[in-house]
Amino acid sequence: MKVESRQIKKNIQGTNAPKNRAERRSAKFWKTVKNSAKAVGRTAKSFGRVAGIGAAALVLGSSLAAKNAKADDSWKPAEGKGAGEPAPVATIYSEDEAAAALKAAAENPELEPKVREEAKEAAEELAGEGGEEGEGKSPKPKKKTPSKKPEKTGGEEEEAQTAFFSTNMGDLGKYLKLNALPIPGMMGDREGSGEGRLDQPVLVGVNALGNEAGHAVFGNFGYLNLVRLDLGAAMFTNMPMVPIGRLMLSPEFNVRYAKGKSGEGNVKGAYYGSAAFAGNLPSWIYSSHSAGLGWSQSMGENFKLRVAGIIGGALSYPAWDDIYMNFSTGLSMEIAKTVLLYGAPTCYFAADNPMRTAYVGYYEPKFQDVEVGFQVMMRRGVVGRAFADIGLVGNDYGLFNRYGFKLTKAMSIPGKLEADFWGTIGMTQWSNLFGGGMDPVIMTGINFSFGQDRFRHTYSYSYSYLRSFDTSAPVTDIPNSTHPGPYGFGRSGDPYYDGPINEAKQRMADSVSFEQFSNSYSGASTEEVLVTARFLGAFMAQVAYANDAYNSMTTGNIFDGEIKRIANADHEQMFSYLKSYLSWYQNHSGNEPLPESLRGGIAVCAGIHSLITSYLNANGINAVTASVNTPNGPHMVTIARLGGKNVLLDYGSQISTEGDFMHMYEAYGQHTGAPTFKSQIYGRDGKYVGTLDTSMERLLRGAIGIDNKEVLLRNYLGVW
């Protein structure tokens, strides 16, 4: 019921003195409120805790003291925390809520004993009047309504239209009830969880995470959900400890609007920025930047639609060993505040083939996967979610399909405590490019946060296991000046290399195309094919490497014409270049200068290893071209699968390891001293297959990066 607050104030002051029992109770109640307000003024310096109770009691009392009166906005707080601020929106409450507010005042030790006693009596009297005056039970609480809007003639409320804007940097949320968008990793980062959130401005805490590649631990210091500083370290297996300091920013805007019966809508967006300084890694600064935008609309009381998208990536300096860009979009439908259905596809920016990775203008969105799921809000704060992350696994596209079930238990004491525990079980189905097979999925975590004065203490730990992690040392065959191997070009003195290499040079001279050259080895042994592949890599690195294009790429001149020239070269052009060089070398002395057509090279690492990969696949060896990291920057290599063994070809060098395909990344990282985080993979036909997150990448991203899809699901689509 609505009330005229000025009329109530006159009643308390003696004008229109109460004549019946209900009005006498109202006068007594208002006397209690008046004394409470005086106590509030004396204790306002204690962070306004008592002021909140006084203001709540005043509004609650106004809803019960009179009936059938027109709403008014004349009341404004005169003292305490709310002094000088705009009047809060008038609210209609039930008698149960009024009794609860009075009970809280009665138990508040900061109020005078007399005031607490009067509040206690008023609460008991109010609680005992159910059934009187024809009311069988307390009315249900109604929705908040702006008090300035007049009622319609027929008693039906006029449609209210309001719009709010917040930068999440002050106390506006006290009146607007906005849903904050905290920095990823903080407690309660889920769309729609603004009610009862911890709102202490200063964050302190500890965050720890781990997976099969290692662990990371950080101390957290933040302010107003806007800025956060992390100090800690990551411990990768078989690598020196990596000290890390990170600064994170997360400004956001949130516009909420309502249109009567059509429901509430919301538009919100945020920038997520992270800059981390690290030691014992190829680069010393690792940055991540993302921007998200979402829209939600309630359609009645039992349906809510959310649509959102986020785009961003990472950039490290000076080695550029962590560089990528992707985006995720998504849609969720919430039914009866219980069931939620969602879908969220993700795309990475990539080139069509390995050669084109050299030129930034050839990058475009490529489908990575789509996650779909079904979420149910159960009783007692339990949330269950079944999901499938589909990468369209096949021989020619997709890296994996992942299926799982997640169970979350959430607990909270509004304004004081938030906690949740979660666990996920499932399985990963790997592509045949990696040998197929299944791996278990096990994830678990705990988040715990509580408020104390101006401080919000947050502690969290999470662990994920997606595959086994190989710590064994790789078997390496690295040529040197004493044993040049394929770099001897058939004159090393080692018959293991010289025979196959001299045969390869003759076949190269006799073949009119790269396809004819490759098919000529159809009956050769696996060893001969591998030695020839290593010779191709060593030979091209020596005579066909495009040094001018490489220098432009590493000095920031990324649109140089030389880069675009080699990015457009195909395997036949590369093979023709090799034939021309071989012919010139056989007919000229080594002291003569090269002709102009042979001076600029024809490829860098991507094109060279794409040629090797194509040659191996043409001769029955399953191979892909994949990006890896070195201490000097990004690199591309060929990885072949031979039964239960993996062989990595890096120009003329060979590294072998047992186990699954992903073990090769750990082996190569041990060999070079530079872990590979993300790897873009090109399949048997040279086409893009997908971007693989290695175990090291998942640990690094969780420690100092931004997972765009995770932010989208949690902050915008309401997914737990």
XYZ file of C-alpha atoms in Angstrom:
720
model
C 0.000 0.000 0.000
C 1.211 3.565 -0.683
C 1.273 6.339 1.896
C 1.430 10.115 2.128
C 4.552 10.675 4.234
C 3.717 14.306 5.099
C 0.339 13.242 6.442
C 2.027 10.637 8.633
C 4.400 13.244 10.003
C 1.389 15.442 10.962
C -0.208 12.501 12.734
C 2.926 12.018 14.812
C 3.033 15.701 15.722
C -0.544 15.620 17.027
C -2.543 17.021 14.094
C -5.411 14.704 13.200
C -4.722 12.701 16.364
C -5.125 8.950 16.014
C -8.564 7.693 16.952
C -8.313 3.940 16.395
C -5.986 1.164 17.423
C -4.124 1.010 14.090
C -3.334 4.713 14.177
C -2.229 4.535 17.841
C 0.185 1.747 16.915
C 1.422 3.891 14.024
C 2.050 6.855 16.335
C 3.955 4.657 18.757
C 5.979 3.214 15.902
C 6.850 6.669 14.597
C 7.973 7.716 18.046
C 10.395 4.811 17.955
C 11.578 5.797 14.503
C 12.148 9.379 15.622
C 14.332 8.245 18.524
C 16.154 5.842 16.187
C 16.920 8.685 13.793
C 18.498 10.691 16.624
C 20.740 7.751 17.473
C 21.619 7.385 13.820
C 22.897 10.957 13.703
C 25.203 10.310 16.662
C 26.736 7.186 15.117
C 26.921 8.180 11.449
C 30.712 8.370 11.554
C 30.920 4.570 11.997
C 30.651 3.988 8.209
C 26.899 4.666 8.240
C 25.896 1.214 9.492
C 23.159 2.507 11.821
C 21.987 5.059 9.254
C 20.956 2.271 6.921
C 18.674 0.792 9.604
C 17.138 4.182 10.450
C 16.348 4.971 6.820
C 14.889 1.527 6.229
C 12.694 1.785 9.323
C 11.413 5.215 8.276
C 10.296 4.054 4.833
C 8.887 0.791 6.186
C 6.864 2.620 8.780
C 5.363 4.929 6.186
C 3.972 1.958 4.274
C 2.017 0.725 7.289
C 0.776 3.882 9.023
C -2.024 4.859 6.605
C -3.983 3.447 3.694
C -5.419 4.611 0.356
C -3.238 7.747 0.235
C -1.372 9.135 -2.732
C 2.445 8.562 -2.858
C 4.695 11.552 -2.345
C 8.460 12.185 -2.623
C 8.752 14.923 0.004
C 10.677 12.867 2.530
C 14.423 13.419 2.511
C 16.947 12.244 5.109
C 17.968 15.077 7.387
C 21.065 13.620 8.973
C 23.336 10.608 8.940
C 24.777 8.874 5.903
C 21.985 9.958 3.570
C 22.207 13.682 4.392
C 22.219 15.955 1.367
C 21.644 13.121 -1.124
C 18.632 12.702 -3.428
C 15.614 11.085 -1.874
C 15.619 7.321 -2.347
C 12.885 5.772 -4.455
C 9.847 5.055 -2.277
C 9.328 1.346 -1.755
C 6.343 -0.791 -0.766
C 7.150 -3.447 1.841
C 5.256 -6.166 3.644
C 4.569 -6.208 7.370
C 7.071 -9.048 7.750
C 9.779 -6.832 6.337
C 8.791 -4.011 8.686
C 8.979 -6.350 11.653
C 12.408 -7.556 10.537
C 13.699 -3.972 10.330
C 12.401 -3.152 13.796
C 13.920 -6.352 15.170
C 17.293 -5.339 13.728
C 16.979 -1.943 15.431
C 16.053 -3.616 18.715
C 19.194 -5.765 18.564
C 21.545 -2.935 17.563
C 23.943 -2.329 20.497
C 24.772 1.157 19.198
C 21.251 2.449 19.970
C 20.180 3.632 23.408
C 18.527 0.962 25.605
C 15.247 2.877 25.706
C 15.134 3.138 21.923
C 15.890 -0.579 21.514
C 13.143 -1.474 24.017
C 10.548 0.635 22.154
C 11.611 -0.926 18.835
C 11.230 -4.386 20.371
C 7.707 -3.623 21.630
C 6.663 -2.184 18.268
C 8.025 -5.242 16.443
C 6.133 -7.640 18.740
C 2.904 -5.685 18.412
C 3.248 -5.513 14.638
C 3.955 -9.233 14.366
C 0.844 -10.029 16.425
C -1.746 -8.195 14.335
C -2.067 -10.753 11.520
C -5.738 -11.638 11.023
C -7.006 -8.324 12.390
C -8.959 -5.882 10.312
C -9.786 -8.536 7.786
C -6.181 -9.297 6.769
C -5.549 -13.015 6.941
C -1.795 -12.819 6.163
C 0.925 -10.339 5.317
C 0.753 -8.954 1.823
C 3.425 -9.972 -0.650
C 6.109 -7.372 -1.357
C 5.572 -5.499 -4.576
C 8.023 -4.124 -7.066
C 9.717 -0.802 -6.387
C 7.958 2.123 -8.072
C 9.217 5.695 -8.501
C 7.197 7.811 -6.087
C 6.873 10.749 -8.485
C 4.658 8.849 -10.908
C 0.916 9.470 -10.329
C -1.533 6.639 -10.260
C -4.050 6.044 -13.021
C -7.703 6.685 -12.368
C -8.543 3.022 -12.193
C -5.841 2.323 -9.647
C -3.588 0.845 -12.327
C -0.024 2.056 -12.224
C 1.259 4.095 -15.144
C 4.150 2.631 -17.120
C 7.430 3.818 -15.643
C 10.429 4.538 -17.838
C 13.775 5.131 -16.147
C 17.373 5.036 -17.347
C 20.433 4.915 -15.124
C 24.140 5.345 -15.915
C 27.037 4.368 -13.685
C 30.808 4.216 -13.942
C 30.882 1.861 -10.951
C 33.100 4.286 -9.034
C 30.911 5.550 -6.196
C 27.735 5.095 -4.202
C 25.265 5.408 -7.103
C 24.619 1.706 -6.798
C 23.068 2.384 -3.379
C 20.030 3.785 -5.156
C 20.246 2.237 -8.617
C 21.028 -1.361 -7.591
C 23.458 -1.812 -10.493
C 25.153 -5.099 -11.332
C 28.885 -4.510 -11.158
C 31.309 -5.961 -13.691
C 34.302 -6.767 -11.501
C 37.720 -7.691 -12.809
C 37.819 -11.333 -14.002
C 38.778 -13.664 -11.189
C 37.019 -11.697 -8.446
C 34.129 -13.099 -6.462
C 30.645 -12.993 -7.907
C 31.585 -12.060 -11.480
C 28.268 -13.213 -12.876
C 25.639 -11.229 -14.700
C 22.644 -10.587 -12.521
C 24.398 -11.093 -9.194
C 24.384 -7.477 -8.073
C 21.916 -7.892 -5.163
C 23.677 -8.395 -1.834
C 27.163 -8.128 -3.302
C 30.110 -7.261 -1.126
C 30.729 -3.581 -1.822
C 33.726 -2.771 0.357
C 36.000 -0.590 -1.783
C 39.397 -2.100 -0.928
C 40.259 -5.624 -2.095
C 42.963 -7.752 -0.491
C 43.397 -11.469 -1.027
C 45.307 -14.419 -2.411
C 44.649 -16.259 -5.672
C 46.231 -19.625 -6.516
C 45.717 -21.870 -9.523
C 47.280 -24.906 -11.086
C 47.107 -27.481 -13.845
C 49.229 -30.282 -15.234
C 51.923 -27.759 -16.314
C 52.516 -26.155 -12.896
C 51.122 -23.695 -10.352
C 50.837 -19.955 -9.781
C 50.232 -17.945 -6.586
C 49.457 -14.226 -6.306
C 48.615 -11.640 -3.707
C 45.813 -9.293 -4.834
C 45.305 -5.614 -4.018
C 42.450 -3.691 -5.620
C 40.160 -0.677 -5.323
C 36.508 -0.161 -6.316
C 36.450 -3.142 -8.690
C 38.270 -0.802 -11.064
C 41.964 -1.459 -10.588
C 43.900 -4.414 -9.212
C 47.572 -5.181 -8.577
C 48.809 -8.789 -8.456
C 52.221 -9.802 -7.149
C 53.367 -13.413 -7.256
C 55.025 -16.117 -9.299
C 54.293 -18.948 -11.718
C 56.099 -22.279 -11.507
C 56.172 -24.163 -14.826
C 57.394 -27.763 -14.719
C 61.095 -28.109 -15.652
C 61.516 -24.327 -15.889
C 62.885 -21.637 -13.554
C 60.331 -19.830 -11.390
C 58.696 -16.888 -13.190
C 58.211 -13.805 -10.953
C 55.224 -11.725 -12.092
C 53.738 -8.355 -11.249
C 50.494 -7.367 -12.953
C 48.299 -4.269 -13.118
C 44.686 -4.745 -14.188
C 42.019 -2.181 -15.145
C 38.306 -2.800 -15.662
C 36.207 0.350 -16.195
C 32.619 -0.362 -17.172
C 29.334 1.317 -17.957
C 25.901 0.011 -17.106
C 22.633 1.509 -18.397
C 19.425 0.059 -16.995
C 15.964 0.877 -18.203
C 12.441 -0.308 -17.417
C 9.166 -0.138 -19.325
C 6.332 -1.173 -17.078
C 4.954 -4.611 -17.796
C 7.431 -5.279 -20.605
C 10.163 -5.858 -18.025
C 13.567 -4.495 -17.219
C 16.373 -4.092 -19.764
C 20.055 -3.510 -19.401
C 22.966 -2.484 -21.650
C 26.451 -2.816 -20.260
C 29.995 -2.840 -21.507
C 33.510 -2.985 -20.153
C 37.164 -2.771 -21.042
C 39.464 -5.395 -19.532
C 43.151 -4.493 -19.585
C 46.105 -6.356 -18.109
C 49.830 -5.530 -18.205
C 52.177 -8.024 -16.534
C 55.920 -7.778 -16.034
C 57.606 -11.185 -15.922
C 61.036 -12.694 -15.517
C 62.589 -15.879 -16.962
C 60.374 -15.748 -20.069
C 61.307 -14.638 -23.606
C 59.448 -11.319 -23.181
C 59.447 -9.058 -20.150
C 55.963 -7.553 -20.615
C 52.796 -9.521 -21.370
C 49.628 -7.518 -22.019
C 46.021 -8.489 -22.704
C 43.206 -6.206 -23.840
C 39.514 -6.975 -24.373
C 36.236 -5.097 -24.745
C 32.797 -6.547 -24.062
C 29.264 -5.355 -24.774
C 26.016 -6.998 -23.696
C 22.256 -6.462 -23.703
C 19.634 -8.174 -21.589
C 15.841 -7.867 -21.543
C 13.259 -9.336 -19.216
C 10.058 -10.332 -20.950
C 7.603 -10.726 -18.145
C 8.500 -12.451 -14.891
C 9.499 -15.819 -16.348
C 11.764 -15.093 -19.304
C 15.005 -13.183 -19.796
C 17.096 -12.873 -22.953
C 20.800 -11.985 -22.984
C 22.974 -11.242 -26.027
C 26.648 -10.258 -25.806
C 30.043 -10.269 -27.462
C 33.673 -9.738 -26.473
C 36.774 -9.194 -28.591
C 40.409 -8.950 -27.602
C 43.844 -10.485 -27.625
C 47.344 -10.494 -26.232
C 50.674 -8.936 -27.128
C 54.080 -9.484 -25.548
C 57.343 -7.617 -26.007
C 60.090 -7.866 -27.174
C 59.918 -11.533 -28.279
C 56.235 -11.454 -29.429
C 55.889 -14.969 -27.975
C 52.292 -14.407 -26.807
C 50.337 -12.790 -29.611
C 46.797 -13.593 -30.780
C 43.339 -12.095 -31.285
C 39.933 -13.735 -30.935
C 36.314 -12.942 -30.220
C 33.327 -14.727 -28.710
C 29.646 -13.986 -29.072
C 26.767 -15.572 -27.228
C 23.086 -15.786 -26.434
C 21.299 -17.148 -23.367
C 17.641 -17.633 -22.484
C 16.595 -17.813 -18.838
C 13.256 -19.431 -18.082
C 11.411 -18.984 -14.783
C 14.678 -17.919 -13.110
C 15.554 -21.616 -12.971
C 16.606 -22.927 -16.368
C 19.154 -21.284 -18.646
C 20.047 -22.337 -22.197
C 23.070 -20.807 -23.907
C 25.351 -20.968 -26.931
C 28.670 -19.192 -27.497
C 30.845 -19.570 -30.638
C 34.495 -18.458 -30.635
C 36.642 -17.384 -33.593
C 40.375 -16.732 -33.848
C 42.014 -14.447 -36.361
C 44.234 -16.596 -38.587
C 45.521 -16.867 -42.149
C 44.321 -19.388 -44.733
C 47.674 -21.178 -45.025
C 51.118 -21.060 -43.356
C 52.696 -18.819 -46.008
C 50.072 -16.126 -45.450
C 50.805 -15.958 -41.713
C 53.720 -13.648 -42.608
C 51.410 -10.802 -43.677
C 49.008 -9.294 -41.115
C 46.580 -8.181 -43.852
C 45.713 -11.818 -44.601
C 44.364 -12.591 -41.120
C 40.615 -13.040 -40.831
C 38.168 -14.684 -38.379
C 38.299 -18.488 -38.392
C 35.832 -20.690 -36.530
C 37.355 -22.317 -33.439
C 34.487 -23.915 -31.503
C 31.003 -23.364 -30.134
C 30.000 -24.105 -26.547
C 26.373 -24.980 -25.840
C 24.917 -25.768 -22.459
C 21.960 -26.312 -20.175
C 22.000 -24.818 -16.658
C 19.576 -25.429 -13.796
C 19.309 -23.435 -10.552
C 18.576 -26.044 -7.907
C 17.653 -25.683 -4.254
C 19.945 -24.372 -1.528
C 22.224 -22.404 -3.864
C 23.220 -25.362 -6.048
C 23.705 -24.810 -9.786
C 24.176 -27.655 -12.248
C 25.378 -27.207 -15.814
C 25.890 -29.686 -18.664
C 27.938 -28.411 -21.591
C 29.512 -29.446 -24.886
C 32.395 -27.554 -26.503
C 32.265 -28.564 -30.158
C 35.248 -27.976 -32.446
C 33.798 -29.970 -35.357
C 36.503 -32.612 -35.021
C 37.393 -34.306 -38.287
C 40.405 -35.180 -40.377
C 40.476 -31.776 -42.009
C 39.123 -29.374 -39.367
C 38.812 -28.970 -35.601
C 41.119 -29.838 -32.729
C 38.826 -31.426 -30.154
C 35.325 -31.893 -28.784
C 34.883 -31.553 -25.020
C 31.905 -32.651 -22.942
C 31.309 -32.164 -19.230
C 29.104 -31.451 -16.240
C 29.756 -28.718 -13.671
C 28.215 -28.482 -10.198
C 28.469 -25.283 -8.137
C 27.424 -24.649 -4.550
C 27.056 -20.941 -3.718
C 26.558 -19.432 -0.268
C 26.236 -15.827 0.859
C 25.373 -13.546 3.739
C 24.397 -10.300 1.962
C 27.028 -7.646 2.459
C 29.183 -9.900 4.643
C 30.158 -13.193 3.018
C 30.241 -14.844 -0.405
C 31.565 -18.320 -1.172
C 31.224 -20.934 -3.855
C 32.667 -24.383 -4.456
C 32.634 -26.053 -7.847
C 33.744 -29.150 -9.670
C 33.673 -30.353 -13.285
C 34.053 -33.801 -14.776
C 34.046 -34.758 -18.438
C 36.164 -35.917 -21.349
C 38.018 -34.551 -24.389
C 37.880 -36.222 -27.788
C 41.002 -35.317 -29.798
C 41.273 -34.960 -33.562
C 42.816 -37.742 -35.626
C 45.538 -35.250 -36.534
C 46.780 -35.761 -32.990
C 46.284 -39.502 -32.979
C 42.676 -39.371 -31.754
C 41.902 -40.799 -28.333
C 40.215 -39.494 -25.199
C 41.456 -37.619 -22.129
C 39.587 -37.057 -18.847
C 38.495 -33.574 -17.797
C 38.740 -32.777 -14.082
C 38.366 -29.248 -12.701
C 37.697 -27.983 -9.201
C 37.869 -24.724 -7.285
C 36.828 -22.681 -4.282
C 36.189 -18.939 -3.913
C 35.762 -17.318 -0.517
C 35.228 -13.625 0.188
C 34.146 -11.651 3.253
C 33.827 -7.979 4.120
C 35.388 -6.231 7.089
C 35.094 -2.463 7.498
C 36.357 -1.009 4.195
C 38.137 -4.202 3.151
C 36.946 -7.106 1.034
C 39.076 -10.213 1.643
C 39.057 -12.660 -1.266
C 40.750 -16.052 -1.424
C 40.491 -18.528 -4.286
C 42.063 -21.695 -5.623
C 41.372 -23.620 -8.819
C 42.882 -26.668 -10.490
C 42.263 -28.198 -13.901
C 43.461 -31.413 -15.484
C 42.820 -31.880 -19.206
C 45.646 -34.201 -20.272
C 48.845 -35.868 -19.079
C 51.991 -33.740 -19.012
C 55.287 -35.222 -20.240
C 58.387 -34.331 -18.204
C 60.805 -36.691 -19.970
C 63.697 -35.233 -21.942
C 63.306 -35.351 -25.749
C 65.646 -37.212 -28.105
C 67.418 -34.652 -30.279
C 69.417 -34.833 -33.507
C 70.858 -31.336 -33.861
C 73.520 -30.903 -36.580
C 76.722 -29.011 -35.737
C 80.035 -28.193 -37.404
C 81.459 -31.617 -36.511
C 78.402 -33.558 -37.640
C 76.619 -31.339 -40.188
C 74.090 -34.001 -41.197
C 71.667 -32.593 -43.806
C 73.549 -29.269 -43.776
C 76.468 -31.069 -45.461
C 74.350 -31.117 -48.669
C 75.611 -34.568 -49.594
C 79.283 -33.970 -48.724
C 79.291 -34.525 -44.959
C 81.134 -37.824 -45.177
C 78.264 -39.609 -43.378
C 76.613 -42.101 -45.769
C 73.395 -42.031 -43.698
C 72.817 -38.478 -44.975
C 74.952 -38.181 -48.118
C 73.282 -40.969 -50.115
C 69.649 -39.812 -49.705
C 70.598 -36.135 -50.132
C 72.504 -36.619 -53.397
C 69.568 -38.699 -54.652
C 67.176 -35.877 -53.677
C 69.204 -33.289 -55.611
C 69.094 -35.464 -58.716
C 65.325 -36.011 -58.425
C 64.853 -32.284 -57.929
C 66.702 -31.569 -61.170
C 64.677 -34.218 -63.031
C 61.229 -33.168 -61.739
C 59.190 -30.506 -63.479
C 56.974 -29.831 -60.435
C 56.944 -30.208 -56.684
C 54.086 -32.673 -56.971
C 56.179 -34.908 -59.280
C 59.149 -34.658 -56.913
C 57.023 -35.640 -53.885
C 55.322 -38.559 -55.647
C 58.691 -39.971 -56.733
C 59.244 -41.113 -53.111
C 56.059 -43.158 -52.903
C 58.011 -46.399 -52.456
C 60.787 -45.015 -50.220
C 61.343 -46.038 -46.594
C 60.242 -43.822 -43.718
C 63.882 -43.073 -42.843
C 64.690 -41.950 -46.383
C 61.603 -39.740 -46.523
C 62.548 -38.095 -43.178
C 66.166 -37.484 -44.222
C 64.980 -35.912 -47.492
C 62.510 -33.719 -45.577
C 65.326 -32.491 -43.315
C 67.462 -31.754 -46.378
C 64.651 -29.686 -47.904
C 64.457 -27.644 -44.685
C 68.211 -27.160 -44.392
C 68.632 -26.324 -48.098
C 65.826 -23.744 -48.112
C 67.064 -22.138 -44.888
C 70.488 -21.686 -46.505
C 69.592 -20.548 -50.030
C 65.901 -19.510 -50.119
C 65.319 -17.658 -46.834
C 63.792 -14.187 -47.384
C 65.999 -12.133 -45.038
C 64.663 -8.740 -46.148
C 61.075 -9.805 -45.450
C 62.080 -11.209 -42.056
C 63.835 -7.971 -41.080
C 60.728 -5.978 -41.990
C 58.550 -8.293 -39.900
C 60.742 -7.970 -36.803
C 61.226 -4.199 -37.032
C 57.535 -3.293 -37.253
C 57.353 -2.638 -41.002
C 54.596 -5.243 -41.263
C 53.060 -3.935 -44.503
C 56.298 -4.060 -46.481
C 55.940 -5.309 -50.049
C 58.574 -8.026 -49.521
C 56.425 -9.593 -46.814
C 53.392 -9.625 -49.073
C 55.466 -11.160 -51.902
C 56.566 -14.197 -49.888
C 53.098 -14.520 -48.302
C 51.659 -15.098 -51.791
C 54.243 -17.712 -52.811
C 53.020 -21.305 -53.177
C 54.833 -24.645 -53.048
C 55.415 -24.804 -56.801
C 57.052 -21.358 -56.797
C 59.295 -22.398 -53.897
C 60.284 -25.603 -55.674
C 61.015 -23.668 -58.874
C 63.239 -21.317 -56.855
C 65.178 -24.313 -55.471
C 65.605 -25.819 -58.931
C 66.917 -22.506 -60.286
C 69.383 -22.137 -57.438
C 70.556 -25.760 -57.782
C 71.058 -25.300 -61.526
C 72.971 -22.031 -61.062
C 75.147 -23.524 -58.299
C 76.076 -26.529 -60.463
C 77.135 -24.293 -63.368
C 78.889 -21.419 -61.536
C 81.660 -21.098 -59.023
C 80.878 -20.174 -55.477
C 82.703 -16.843 -55.877
C 80.301 -15.455 -58.453
C 77.482 -13.172 -57.251
C 73.950 -14.525 -57.337
C 71.601 -13.248 -60.042
C 68.994 -10.721 -58.928
C 66.202 -13.321 -59.129
C 67.893 -15.467 -56.453
C 68.917 -12.752 -53.989
C 65.659 -12.019 -52.190
C 64.707 -15.526 -51.102
C 61.246 -17.011 -51.430
C 60.054 -17.968 -47.922
C 60.522 -17.703 -44.156
C 59.948 -20.447 -41.589
C 56.204 -20.796 -42.299
C 56.582 -21.397 -46.015
C 59.618 -23.667 -45.605
C 57.914 -25.979 -43.121
C 54.653 -25.920 -45.079
C 56.617 -27.361 -48.007
C 58.106 -30.062 -45.723
C 54.654 -30.921 -44.315
C 53.173 -31.293 -47.782
C 56.034 -33.586 -48.847
C 55.617 -35.842 -45.777
C 51.834 -36.162 -46.196
C 52.283 -37.028 -49.870
C 54.382 -39.990 -48.737
C 52.095 -41.391 -46.070
C 53.432 -39.622 -42.954
C 50.779 -37.754 -40.969
C 52.182 -34.243 -40.425
C 51.016 -30.695 -39.635
C 52.588 -27.234 -39.650
C 52.383 -25.587 -36.229
C 53.492 -22.349 -34.588
C 55.827 -22.552 -31.579
C 57.948 -20.144 -29.537
C 61.690 -19.600 -29.384
C 63.721 -17.198 -27.213
C 63.913 -14.904 -30.269
C 60.236 -14.910 -31.165
C 57.447 -16.883 -32.891
C 58.433 -19.716 -35.208
C 56.754 -22.424 -37.299
C 57.831 -26.076 -37.514
C 56.622 -29.413 -38.895
C 55.309 -32.020 -36.446
C 54.855 -35.585 -37.718
C 53.118 -38.473 -36.003
C 54.795 -41.880 -36.445
C 52.850 -44.512 -34.539
C 53.352 -43.745 -30.842
C 56.233 -41.334 -31.553
C 56.211 -37.653 -32.455
C 58.896 -36.126 -34.657
C 59.430 -32.365 -34.903
C 61.444 -31.044 -37.859
C 62.988 -27.606 -37.413
C 64.747 -26.956 -40.742
C 67.453 -29.662 -40.675
C 67.131 -30.551 -36.954
C 64.990 -33.353 -35.542
C 63.445 -33.704 -32.057
C 61.560 -36.859 -31.048
C 59.397 -37.746 -28.071
C 57.040 -40.496 -26.998
C 53.410 -40.012 -25.983
C 50.653 -37.902 -27.461
C 50.954 -35.015 -29.895
C 50.862 -32.295 -27.228
C 53.960 -33.709 -25.540
C 55.977 -32.321 -28.424
C 55.280 -28.776 -27.221
C 56.731 -29.557 -23.798
C 59.741 -31.246 -25.429
C 60.419 -28.324 -27.754
C 60.049 -25.855 -24.879
C 62.640 -27.772 -22.870
C 64.959 -27.787 -25.867
C 64.684 -24.058 -26.634
C 64.013 -22.713 -23.137
C 60.855 -20.944 -24.353
C 57.399 -22.391 -23.568
C 54.801 -22.399 -26.330
C 51.481 -20.931 -25.221
C 49.111 -20.889 -28.195
C 49.801 -22.872 -31.353
C 48.043 -22.269 -34.655
C 47.887 -25.536 -36.599
C 47.612 -26.159 -40.349
C 46.596 -29.638 -41.463
C 47.466 -32.119 -44.155
C 46.069 -29.984 -46.956
C 47.794 -26.846 -45.655
C 44.517 -25.305 -44.458
C 43.941 -23.804 -41.022
C 42.634 -26.346 -38.510
C 42.472 -24.418 -35.217
C 44.360 -22.763 -32.370
C 45.570 -25.048 -29.591
C 45.860 -23.878 -25.978
C 48.795 -25.771 -24.480
C 48.969 -26.593 -20.773
C 51.441 -23.713 -20.321
C 48.998 -21.347 -22.040
C 46.146 -22.284 -19.722
C 48.338 -21.602 -16.703
C 49.675 -18.314 -18.095
C 46.211 -17.099 -19.147
C 44.743 -17.923 -15.755
C 47.589 -16.119 -14.014
C 48.072 -12.925 -16.033
C 45.703 -12.924 -19.005
C 42.043 -12.627 -19.956
C 39.973 -15.586 -21.138
C 37.440 -13.915 -23.411
C 34.979 -16.788 -23.565
C 35.020 -17.249 -19.788
C 34.359 -13.523 -19.260
C 31.502 -13.642 -21.778
C 29.796 -16.585 -20.098
C 30.231 -15.333 -16.550
C 29.799 -11.566 -16.826
C 27.244 -11.282 -19.629
C 25.272 -14.489 -20.201
C 24.562 -15.496 -16.583
C 26.434 -18.815 -16.829
C 27.961 -20.335 -13.707
